[in-house]
Tab-separated table of C-alpha atoms in Angstrom:
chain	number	residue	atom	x	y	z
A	1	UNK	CA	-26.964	3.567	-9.970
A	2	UNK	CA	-28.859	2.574	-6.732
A	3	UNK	CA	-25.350	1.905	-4.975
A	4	UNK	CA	-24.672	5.695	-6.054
A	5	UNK	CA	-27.555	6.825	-4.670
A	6	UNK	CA	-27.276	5.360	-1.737
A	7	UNK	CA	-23.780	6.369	-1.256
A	8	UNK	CA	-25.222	10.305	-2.095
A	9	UNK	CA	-27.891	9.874	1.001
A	10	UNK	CA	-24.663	8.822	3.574
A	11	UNK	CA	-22.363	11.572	2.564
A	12	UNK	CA	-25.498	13.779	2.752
A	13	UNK	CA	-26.519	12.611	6.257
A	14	UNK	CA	-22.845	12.817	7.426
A	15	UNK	CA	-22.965	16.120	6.247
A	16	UNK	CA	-26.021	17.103	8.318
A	17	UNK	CA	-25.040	15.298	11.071
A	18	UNK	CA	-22.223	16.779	11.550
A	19	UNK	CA	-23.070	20.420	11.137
A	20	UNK	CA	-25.822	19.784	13.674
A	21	UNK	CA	-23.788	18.546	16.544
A	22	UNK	CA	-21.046	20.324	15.910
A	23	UNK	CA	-23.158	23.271	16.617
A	24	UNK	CA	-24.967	21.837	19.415
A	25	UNK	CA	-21.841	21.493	21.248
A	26	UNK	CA	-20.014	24.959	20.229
A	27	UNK	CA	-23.443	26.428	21.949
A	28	UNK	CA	-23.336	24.170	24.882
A	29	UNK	CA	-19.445	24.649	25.383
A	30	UNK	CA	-19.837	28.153	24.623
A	31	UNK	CA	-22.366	28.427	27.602
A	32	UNK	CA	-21.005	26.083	30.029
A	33	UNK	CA	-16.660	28.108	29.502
A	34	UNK	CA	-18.179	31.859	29.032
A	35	UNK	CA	-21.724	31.713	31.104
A	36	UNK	CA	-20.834	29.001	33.829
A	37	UNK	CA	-17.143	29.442	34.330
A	38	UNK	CA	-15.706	26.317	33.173
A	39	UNK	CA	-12.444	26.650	31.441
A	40	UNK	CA	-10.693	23.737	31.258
A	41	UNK	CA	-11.104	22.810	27.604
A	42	UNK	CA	-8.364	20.447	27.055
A	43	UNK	CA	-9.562	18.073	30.180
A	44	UNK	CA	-13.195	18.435	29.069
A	45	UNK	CA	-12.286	17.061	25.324
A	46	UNK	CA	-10.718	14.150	26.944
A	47	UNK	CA	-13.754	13.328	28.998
A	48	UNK	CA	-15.454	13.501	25.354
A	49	UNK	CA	-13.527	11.254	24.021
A	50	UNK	CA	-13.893	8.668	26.987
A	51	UNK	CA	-17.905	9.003	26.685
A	52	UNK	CA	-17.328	8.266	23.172
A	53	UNK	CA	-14.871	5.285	23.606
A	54	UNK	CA	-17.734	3.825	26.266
A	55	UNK	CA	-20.711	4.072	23.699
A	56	UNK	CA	-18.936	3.048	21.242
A	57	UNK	CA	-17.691	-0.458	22.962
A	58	UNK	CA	-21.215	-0.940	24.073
A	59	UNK	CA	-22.654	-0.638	20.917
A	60	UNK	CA	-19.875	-3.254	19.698
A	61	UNK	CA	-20.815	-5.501	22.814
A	62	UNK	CA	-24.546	-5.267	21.394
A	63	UNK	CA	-23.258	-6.126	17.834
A	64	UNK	CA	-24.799	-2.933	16.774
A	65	UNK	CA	-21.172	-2.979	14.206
A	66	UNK	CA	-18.143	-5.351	14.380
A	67	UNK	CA	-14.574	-4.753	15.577
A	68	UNK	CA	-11.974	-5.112	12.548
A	69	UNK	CA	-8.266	-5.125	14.297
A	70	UNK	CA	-5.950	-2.374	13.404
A	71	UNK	CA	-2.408	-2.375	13.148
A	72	UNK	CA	-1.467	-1.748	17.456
A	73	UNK	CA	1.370	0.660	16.095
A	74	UNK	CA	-0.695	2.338	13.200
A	75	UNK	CA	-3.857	2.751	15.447
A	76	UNK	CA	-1.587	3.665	18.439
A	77	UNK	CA	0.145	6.503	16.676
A	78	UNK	CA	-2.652	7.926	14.928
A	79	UNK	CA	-4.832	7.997	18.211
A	80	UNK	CA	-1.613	9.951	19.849
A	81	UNK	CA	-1.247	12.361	16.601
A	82	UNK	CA	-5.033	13.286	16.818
A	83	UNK	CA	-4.819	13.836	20.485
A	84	UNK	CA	-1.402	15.854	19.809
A	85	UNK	CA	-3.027	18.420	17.631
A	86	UNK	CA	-6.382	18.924	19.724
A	87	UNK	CA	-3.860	20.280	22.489
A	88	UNK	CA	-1.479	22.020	19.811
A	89	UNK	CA	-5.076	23.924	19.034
A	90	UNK	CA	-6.135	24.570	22.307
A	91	UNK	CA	-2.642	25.845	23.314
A	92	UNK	CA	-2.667	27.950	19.877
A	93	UNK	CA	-5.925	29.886	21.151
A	94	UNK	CA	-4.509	30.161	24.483
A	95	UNK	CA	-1.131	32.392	23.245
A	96	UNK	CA	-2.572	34.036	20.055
A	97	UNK	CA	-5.296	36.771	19.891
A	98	UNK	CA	-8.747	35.179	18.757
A	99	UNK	CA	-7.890	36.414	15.249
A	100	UNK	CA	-4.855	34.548	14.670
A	101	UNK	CA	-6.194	31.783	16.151
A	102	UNK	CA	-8.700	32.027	12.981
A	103	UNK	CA	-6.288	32.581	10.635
A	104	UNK	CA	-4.646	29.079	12.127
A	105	UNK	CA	-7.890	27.446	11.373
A	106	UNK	CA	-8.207	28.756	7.668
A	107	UNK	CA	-4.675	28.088	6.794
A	108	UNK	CA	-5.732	24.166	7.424
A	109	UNK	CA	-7.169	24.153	4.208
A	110	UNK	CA	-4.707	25.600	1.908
A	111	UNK	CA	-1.838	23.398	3.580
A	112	UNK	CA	-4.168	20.289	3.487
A	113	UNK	CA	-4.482	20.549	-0.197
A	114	UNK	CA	-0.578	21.311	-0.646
A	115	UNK	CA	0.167	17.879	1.260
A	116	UNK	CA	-2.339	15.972	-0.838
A	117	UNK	CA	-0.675	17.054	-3.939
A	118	UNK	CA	2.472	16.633	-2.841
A	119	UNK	CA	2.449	13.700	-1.278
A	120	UNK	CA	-1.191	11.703	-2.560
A	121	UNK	CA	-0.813	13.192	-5.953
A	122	UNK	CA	-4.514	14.011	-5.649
A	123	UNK	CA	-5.685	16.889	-8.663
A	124	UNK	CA	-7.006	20.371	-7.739
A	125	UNK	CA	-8.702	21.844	-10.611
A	126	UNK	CA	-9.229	25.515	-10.722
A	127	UNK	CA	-12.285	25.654	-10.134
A	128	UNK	CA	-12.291	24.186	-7.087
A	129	UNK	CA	-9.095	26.449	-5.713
A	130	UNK	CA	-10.988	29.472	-6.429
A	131	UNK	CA	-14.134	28.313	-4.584
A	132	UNK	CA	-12.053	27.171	-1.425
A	133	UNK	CA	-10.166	31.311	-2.016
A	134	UNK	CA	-13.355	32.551	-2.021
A	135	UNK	CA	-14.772	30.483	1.005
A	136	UNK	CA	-11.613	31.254	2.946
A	137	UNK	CA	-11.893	35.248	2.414
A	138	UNK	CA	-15.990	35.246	2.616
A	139	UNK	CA	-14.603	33.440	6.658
A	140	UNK	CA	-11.490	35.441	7.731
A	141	UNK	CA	-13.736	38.844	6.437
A	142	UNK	CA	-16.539	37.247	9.386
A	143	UNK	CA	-14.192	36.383	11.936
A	144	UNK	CA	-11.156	37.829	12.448
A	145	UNK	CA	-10.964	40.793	14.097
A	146	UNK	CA	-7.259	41.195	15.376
A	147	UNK	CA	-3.820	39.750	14.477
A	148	UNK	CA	-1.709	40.208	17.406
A	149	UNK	CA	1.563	38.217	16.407
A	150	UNK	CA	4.127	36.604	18.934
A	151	UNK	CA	6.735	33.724	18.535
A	152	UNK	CA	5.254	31.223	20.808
A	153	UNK	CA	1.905	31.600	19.336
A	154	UNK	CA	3.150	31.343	15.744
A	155	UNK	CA	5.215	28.383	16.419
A	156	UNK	CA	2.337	26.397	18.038
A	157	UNK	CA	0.003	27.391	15.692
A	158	UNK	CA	2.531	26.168	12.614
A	159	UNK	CA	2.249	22.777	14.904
A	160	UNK	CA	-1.341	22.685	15.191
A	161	UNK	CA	-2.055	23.239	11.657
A	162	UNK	CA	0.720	20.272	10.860
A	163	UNK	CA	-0.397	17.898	13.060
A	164	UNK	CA	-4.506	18.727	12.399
A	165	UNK	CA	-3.882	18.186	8.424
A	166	UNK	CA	-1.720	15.253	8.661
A	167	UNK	CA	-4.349	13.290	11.417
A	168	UNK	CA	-7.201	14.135	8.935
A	169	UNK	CA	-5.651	13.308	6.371
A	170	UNK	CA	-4.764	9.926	8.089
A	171	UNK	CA	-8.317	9.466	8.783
A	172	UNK	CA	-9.396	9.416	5.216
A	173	UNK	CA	-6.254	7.505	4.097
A	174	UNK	CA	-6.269	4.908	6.484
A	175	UNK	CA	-10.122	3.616	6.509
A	176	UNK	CA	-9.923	3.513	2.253
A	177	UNK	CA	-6.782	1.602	2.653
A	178	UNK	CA	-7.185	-0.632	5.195
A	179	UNK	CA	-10.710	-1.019	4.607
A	180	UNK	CA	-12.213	-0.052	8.072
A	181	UNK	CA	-15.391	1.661	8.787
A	182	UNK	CA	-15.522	5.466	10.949
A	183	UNK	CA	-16.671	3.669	13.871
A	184	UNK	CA	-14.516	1.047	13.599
A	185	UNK	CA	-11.326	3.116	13.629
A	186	UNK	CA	-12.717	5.786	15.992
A	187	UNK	CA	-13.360	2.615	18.276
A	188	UNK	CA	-9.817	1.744	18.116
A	189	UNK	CA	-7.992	5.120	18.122
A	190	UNK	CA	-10.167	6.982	21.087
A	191	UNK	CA	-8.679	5.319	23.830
A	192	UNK	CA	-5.464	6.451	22.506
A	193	UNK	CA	-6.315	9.953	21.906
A	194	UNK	CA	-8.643	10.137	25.606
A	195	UNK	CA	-5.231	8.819	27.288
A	196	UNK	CA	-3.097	11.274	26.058
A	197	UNK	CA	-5.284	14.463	26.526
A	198	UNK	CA	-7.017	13.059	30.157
A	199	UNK	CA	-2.610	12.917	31.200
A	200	UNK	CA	-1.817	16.256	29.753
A	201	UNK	CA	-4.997	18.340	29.967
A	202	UNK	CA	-5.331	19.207	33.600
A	203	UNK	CA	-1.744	20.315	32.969
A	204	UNK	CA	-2.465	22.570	29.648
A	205	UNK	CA	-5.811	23.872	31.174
A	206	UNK	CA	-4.033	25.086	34.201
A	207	UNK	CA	-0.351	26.876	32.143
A	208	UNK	CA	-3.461	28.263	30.141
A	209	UNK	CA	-6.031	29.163	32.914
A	210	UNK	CA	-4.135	29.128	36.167
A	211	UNK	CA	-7.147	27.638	37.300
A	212	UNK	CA	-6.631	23.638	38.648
A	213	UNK	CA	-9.487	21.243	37.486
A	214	UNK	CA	-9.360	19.142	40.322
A	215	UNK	CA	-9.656	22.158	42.574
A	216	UNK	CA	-12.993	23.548	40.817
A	217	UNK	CA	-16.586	23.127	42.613
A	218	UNK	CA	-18.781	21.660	40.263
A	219	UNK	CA	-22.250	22.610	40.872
A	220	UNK	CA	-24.806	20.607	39.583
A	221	UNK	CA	-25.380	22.646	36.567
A	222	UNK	CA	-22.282	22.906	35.866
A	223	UNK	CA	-22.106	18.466	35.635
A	224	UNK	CA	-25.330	18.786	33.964
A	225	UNK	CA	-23.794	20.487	30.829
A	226	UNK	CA	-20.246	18.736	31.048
A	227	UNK	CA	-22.901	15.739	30.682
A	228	UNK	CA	-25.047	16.905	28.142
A	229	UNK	CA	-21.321	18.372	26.396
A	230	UNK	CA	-20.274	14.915	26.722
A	231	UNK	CA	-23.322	13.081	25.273
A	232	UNK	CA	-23.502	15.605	21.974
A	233	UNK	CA	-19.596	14.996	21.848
A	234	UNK	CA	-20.314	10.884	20.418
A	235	UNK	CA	-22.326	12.341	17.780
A	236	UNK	CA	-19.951	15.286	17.352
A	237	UNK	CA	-16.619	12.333	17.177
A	238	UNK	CA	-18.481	9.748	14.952
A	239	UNK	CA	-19.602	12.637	12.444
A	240	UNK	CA	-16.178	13.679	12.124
A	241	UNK	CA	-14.930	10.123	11.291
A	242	UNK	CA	-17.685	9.409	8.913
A	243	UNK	CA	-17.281	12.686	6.576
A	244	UNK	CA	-13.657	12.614	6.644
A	245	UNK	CA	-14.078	9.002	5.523
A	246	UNK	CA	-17.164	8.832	3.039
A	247	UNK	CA	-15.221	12.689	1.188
A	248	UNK	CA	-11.974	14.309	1.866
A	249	UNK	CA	-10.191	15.837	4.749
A	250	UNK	CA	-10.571	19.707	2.372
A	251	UNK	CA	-14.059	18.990	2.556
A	252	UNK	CA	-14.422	18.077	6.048
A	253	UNK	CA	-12.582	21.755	6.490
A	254	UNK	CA	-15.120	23.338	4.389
A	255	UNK	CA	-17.915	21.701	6.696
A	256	UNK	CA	-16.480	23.397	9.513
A	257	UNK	CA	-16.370	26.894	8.027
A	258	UNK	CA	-19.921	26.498	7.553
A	259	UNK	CA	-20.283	25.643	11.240
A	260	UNK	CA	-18.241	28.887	11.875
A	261	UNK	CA	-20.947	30.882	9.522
A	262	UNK	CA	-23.556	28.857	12.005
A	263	UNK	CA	-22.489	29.560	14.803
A	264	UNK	CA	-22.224	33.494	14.735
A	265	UNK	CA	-25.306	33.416	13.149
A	266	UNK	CA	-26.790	31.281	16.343
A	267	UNK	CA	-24.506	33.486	18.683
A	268	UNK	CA	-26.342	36.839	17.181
A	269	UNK	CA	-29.980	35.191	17.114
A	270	UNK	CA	-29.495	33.294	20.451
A	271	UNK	CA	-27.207	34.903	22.749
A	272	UNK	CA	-27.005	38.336	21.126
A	273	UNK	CA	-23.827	38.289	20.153
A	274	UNK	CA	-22.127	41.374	18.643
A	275	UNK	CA	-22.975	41.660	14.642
A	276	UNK	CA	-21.893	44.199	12.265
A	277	UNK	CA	-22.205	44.558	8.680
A	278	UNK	CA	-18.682	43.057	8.244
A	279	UNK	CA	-20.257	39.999	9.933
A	280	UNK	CA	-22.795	39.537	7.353
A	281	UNK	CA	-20.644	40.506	4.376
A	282	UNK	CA	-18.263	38.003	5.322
A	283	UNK	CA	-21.212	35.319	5.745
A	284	UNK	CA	-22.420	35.688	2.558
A	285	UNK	CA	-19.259	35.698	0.280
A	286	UNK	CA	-18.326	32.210	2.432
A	287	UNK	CA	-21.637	30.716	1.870
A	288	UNK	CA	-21.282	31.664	-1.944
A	289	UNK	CA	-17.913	29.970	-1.840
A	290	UNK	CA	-19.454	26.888	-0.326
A	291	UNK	CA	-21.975	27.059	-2.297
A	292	UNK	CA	-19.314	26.860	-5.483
A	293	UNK	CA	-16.808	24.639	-4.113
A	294	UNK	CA	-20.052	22.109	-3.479
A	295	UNK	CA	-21.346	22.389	-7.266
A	296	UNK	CA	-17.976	21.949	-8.691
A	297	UNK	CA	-17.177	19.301	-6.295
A	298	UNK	CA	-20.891	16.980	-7.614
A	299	UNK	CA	-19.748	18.291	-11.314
A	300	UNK	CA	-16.575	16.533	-10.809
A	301	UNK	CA	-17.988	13.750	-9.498
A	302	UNK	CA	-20.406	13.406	-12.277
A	303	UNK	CA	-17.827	13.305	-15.284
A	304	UNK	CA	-16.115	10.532	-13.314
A	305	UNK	CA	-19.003	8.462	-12.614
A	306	UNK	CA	-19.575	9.258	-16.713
A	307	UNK	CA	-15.783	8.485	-17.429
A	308	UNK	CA	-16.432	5.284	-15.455
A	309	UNK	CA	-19.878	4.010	-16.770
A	310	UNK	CA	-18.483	4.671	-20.692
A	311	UNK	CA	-15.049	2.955	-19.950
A	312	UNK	CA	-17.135	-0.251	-18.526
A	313	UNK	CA	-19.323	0.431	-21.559
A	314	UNK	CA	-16.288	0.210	-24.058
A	315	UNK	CA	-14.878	-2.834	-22.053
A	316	UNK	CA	-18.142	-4.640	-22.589
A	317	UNK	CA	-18.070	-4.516	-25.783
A	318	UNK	CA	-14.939	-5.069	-26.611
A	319	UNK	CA	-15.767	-8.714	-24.534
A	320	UNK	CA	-18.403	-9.326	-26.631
A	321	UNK	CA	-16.463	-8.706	-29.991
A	322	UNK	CA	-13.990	-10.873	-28.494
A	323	UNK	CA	-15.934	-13.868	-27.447
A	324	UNK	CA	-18.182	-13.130	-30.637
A	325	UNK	CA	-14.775	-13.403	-32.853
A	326	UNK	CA	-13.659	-16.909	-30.722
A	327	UNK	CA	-17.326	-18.308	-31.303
A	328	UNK	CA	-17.200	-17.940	-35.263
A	329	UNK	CA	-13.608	-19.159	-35.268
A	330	UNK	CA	-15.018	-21.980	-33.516
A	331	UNK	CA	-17.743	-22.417	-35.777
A	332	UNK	CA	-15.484	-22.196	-38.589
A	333	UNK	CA	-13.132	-24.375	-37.117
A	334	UNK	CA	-15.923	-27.310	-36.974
A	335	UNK	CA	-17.122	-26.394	-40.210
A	336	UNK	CA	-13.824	-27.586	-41.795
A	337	UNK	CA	-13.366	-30.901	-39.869
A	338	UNK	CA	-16.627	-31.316	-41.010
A	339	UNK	CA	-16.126	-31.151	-44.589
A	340	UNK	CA	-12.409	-33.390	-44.062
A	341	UNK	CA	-14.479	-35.589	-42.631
A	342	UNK	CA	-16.752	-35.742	-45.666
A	343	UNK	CA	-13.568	-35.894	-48.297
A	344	UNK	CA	-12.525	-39.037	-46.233
């Protein structure tokens, strides 16, 4: 039970982690792209992803957590797949209207749990699909505003979505299988995924922006949030790791339509941000989908953990009546050489 409990407290600090960084660094990014004038998204994740590859190796080098090699070919492509679909996003925004961009974002969930079934055999109950319904109409009610459709932009958003359910799912799949810790396969895959977006970024910012990153004066406020962007991004990268690891890559999802609800809550409180009454109907019907989704989830887990601790019960005692059966056929087994012994 104390190994359960334990396990309870990580996924809940994951949990909290993650929502808080995450939301630290839409806010930050949010004022350093829309206040400051910094577009180049792309370039700026792969600068993330460096800062995070650099803590991370000097944390190993202080043996703060040990290196466990990878597979160079699984690590490799996973690290490239990862990188692939933080562009395919990016590029999604950049030739879709903000509301099909959402849409993009909520359709992760559905297709992540179609691929799990399919292909993991993993067991949605129905319960849990109508929470995730719920959670995923309480969010597009919120946040979408517009669906302006066009081929390009459906076409990279089908991509994004592909390549951002497969990668998650990859991140859950391959630290259960292989054994490895979040930071010990973040360590090994962010190099991969800062060398793919740090080649092709400046290019995607620019087809996106028309702006050139190398030609941009960066004023010292400016380099003071792309640092302090940077620095929230290693909490932001290792959070994502972690949850996808210690749950599921549906959950993970869920987590970040929370950070959505967050966020335009923050953007309203903070920055004064548009809000209607749509806004806050939307709000509430995803929190009361989270909400669900999160008690049928620990219900679930429950009747395992109950399945589990009355099968090991069983087990036990059918050990016992076993070795309690080969004891008193020993016994009787003595018992009779005894009393041949006594005849002779």
């Amino acid at each position: 039970m104390g190994e359960i409990s334990n396990f309870q407290l990580g996924v809940v600090g994951a949990l909290f982690l993650s929502v808080a960084s995450s939301v630290s660094i839409v806010i930050c990014n949010k004022a350093l792209m829309s206040n400051l004038g910094f577009p180049f998204a792309t370039t700026l994740t792969s600068w993330h992803l460096m800062v995070t590859y650099c803590t991370l190796h000097v944390a190993h080098r202080l043996n703060f957590f040990e290196s466990k090699p990878i597979d160079t070919k699984t690590v490799m492509l996973f690290g490239m797949l990862n990188g692939i679909s933080i562009g395919f996003l990016n590029l999604s925004l950049g030739f879709n209207s903000v509301g099909f961009y959402q849409m993009t974002k909520l359709a992760i969930i559905p297709f992540t749990v179609m691929l799990e079934t399919i292909f993991l055999k993993k067991q949605f109950s129905s319960k849990i699909r109508l929470s995730l319904f719920l959670l995923l109409v309480g969010v597009g009610i919120a946040s979408i505003t517009d669906l302006q459709l066009n081929f390009m932009g459906t076409v990279l958003s089908l991509l994004a979505i592909i390549t951002t359910c497969v990668g998650q799912i990859l991140t859950n799949t391959i630290q259960k299988r292989l054994s490895v810790s979040s930071t010990q396969l973040l360590y090994q895959s962010a190099p991969f995924q800062a060398a793919i977006l740090f080649v092709s970024g400046p290019f995607l910012d620019q087809c996106l922006t028309n702006k050139n990153v190398f030609a941009y004066k960066y004023s010292p406020v400016v380099l003071a949030f792309i640092i302090l962007s940077c620095l929230i991004s290693v909490s932001v990268n290792f959070s994502t790791f972690l949850v996808i690891g210690k749950t599921s890559p549906v959950t993970y999802q869920v987590l970040g339509h929370l950070k959505t609800c967050l966020v335009l809550g923050f953007g309203y409180t903070l920055l004064h941000d548009p809000f209607t009454e749509r806004n806050l109907i939307g709000i509430l019907v995803a929190i009361a989908g989270m909400g669900l989704y999160s008690y049928f989830c620990t219900q679930e887990s429950k009747k395992k953990q109950g399945d589990l601790c009355l099968g090991s019960q069983i087990k036990d005692k059918e050990t016992a009546a076993l070795l309690a059966g080969v004891h008193q056929d020993k016994e009787s087994h003595e018992v009779k050489k005894s009393n041949k012994d006594s005849l002779v």
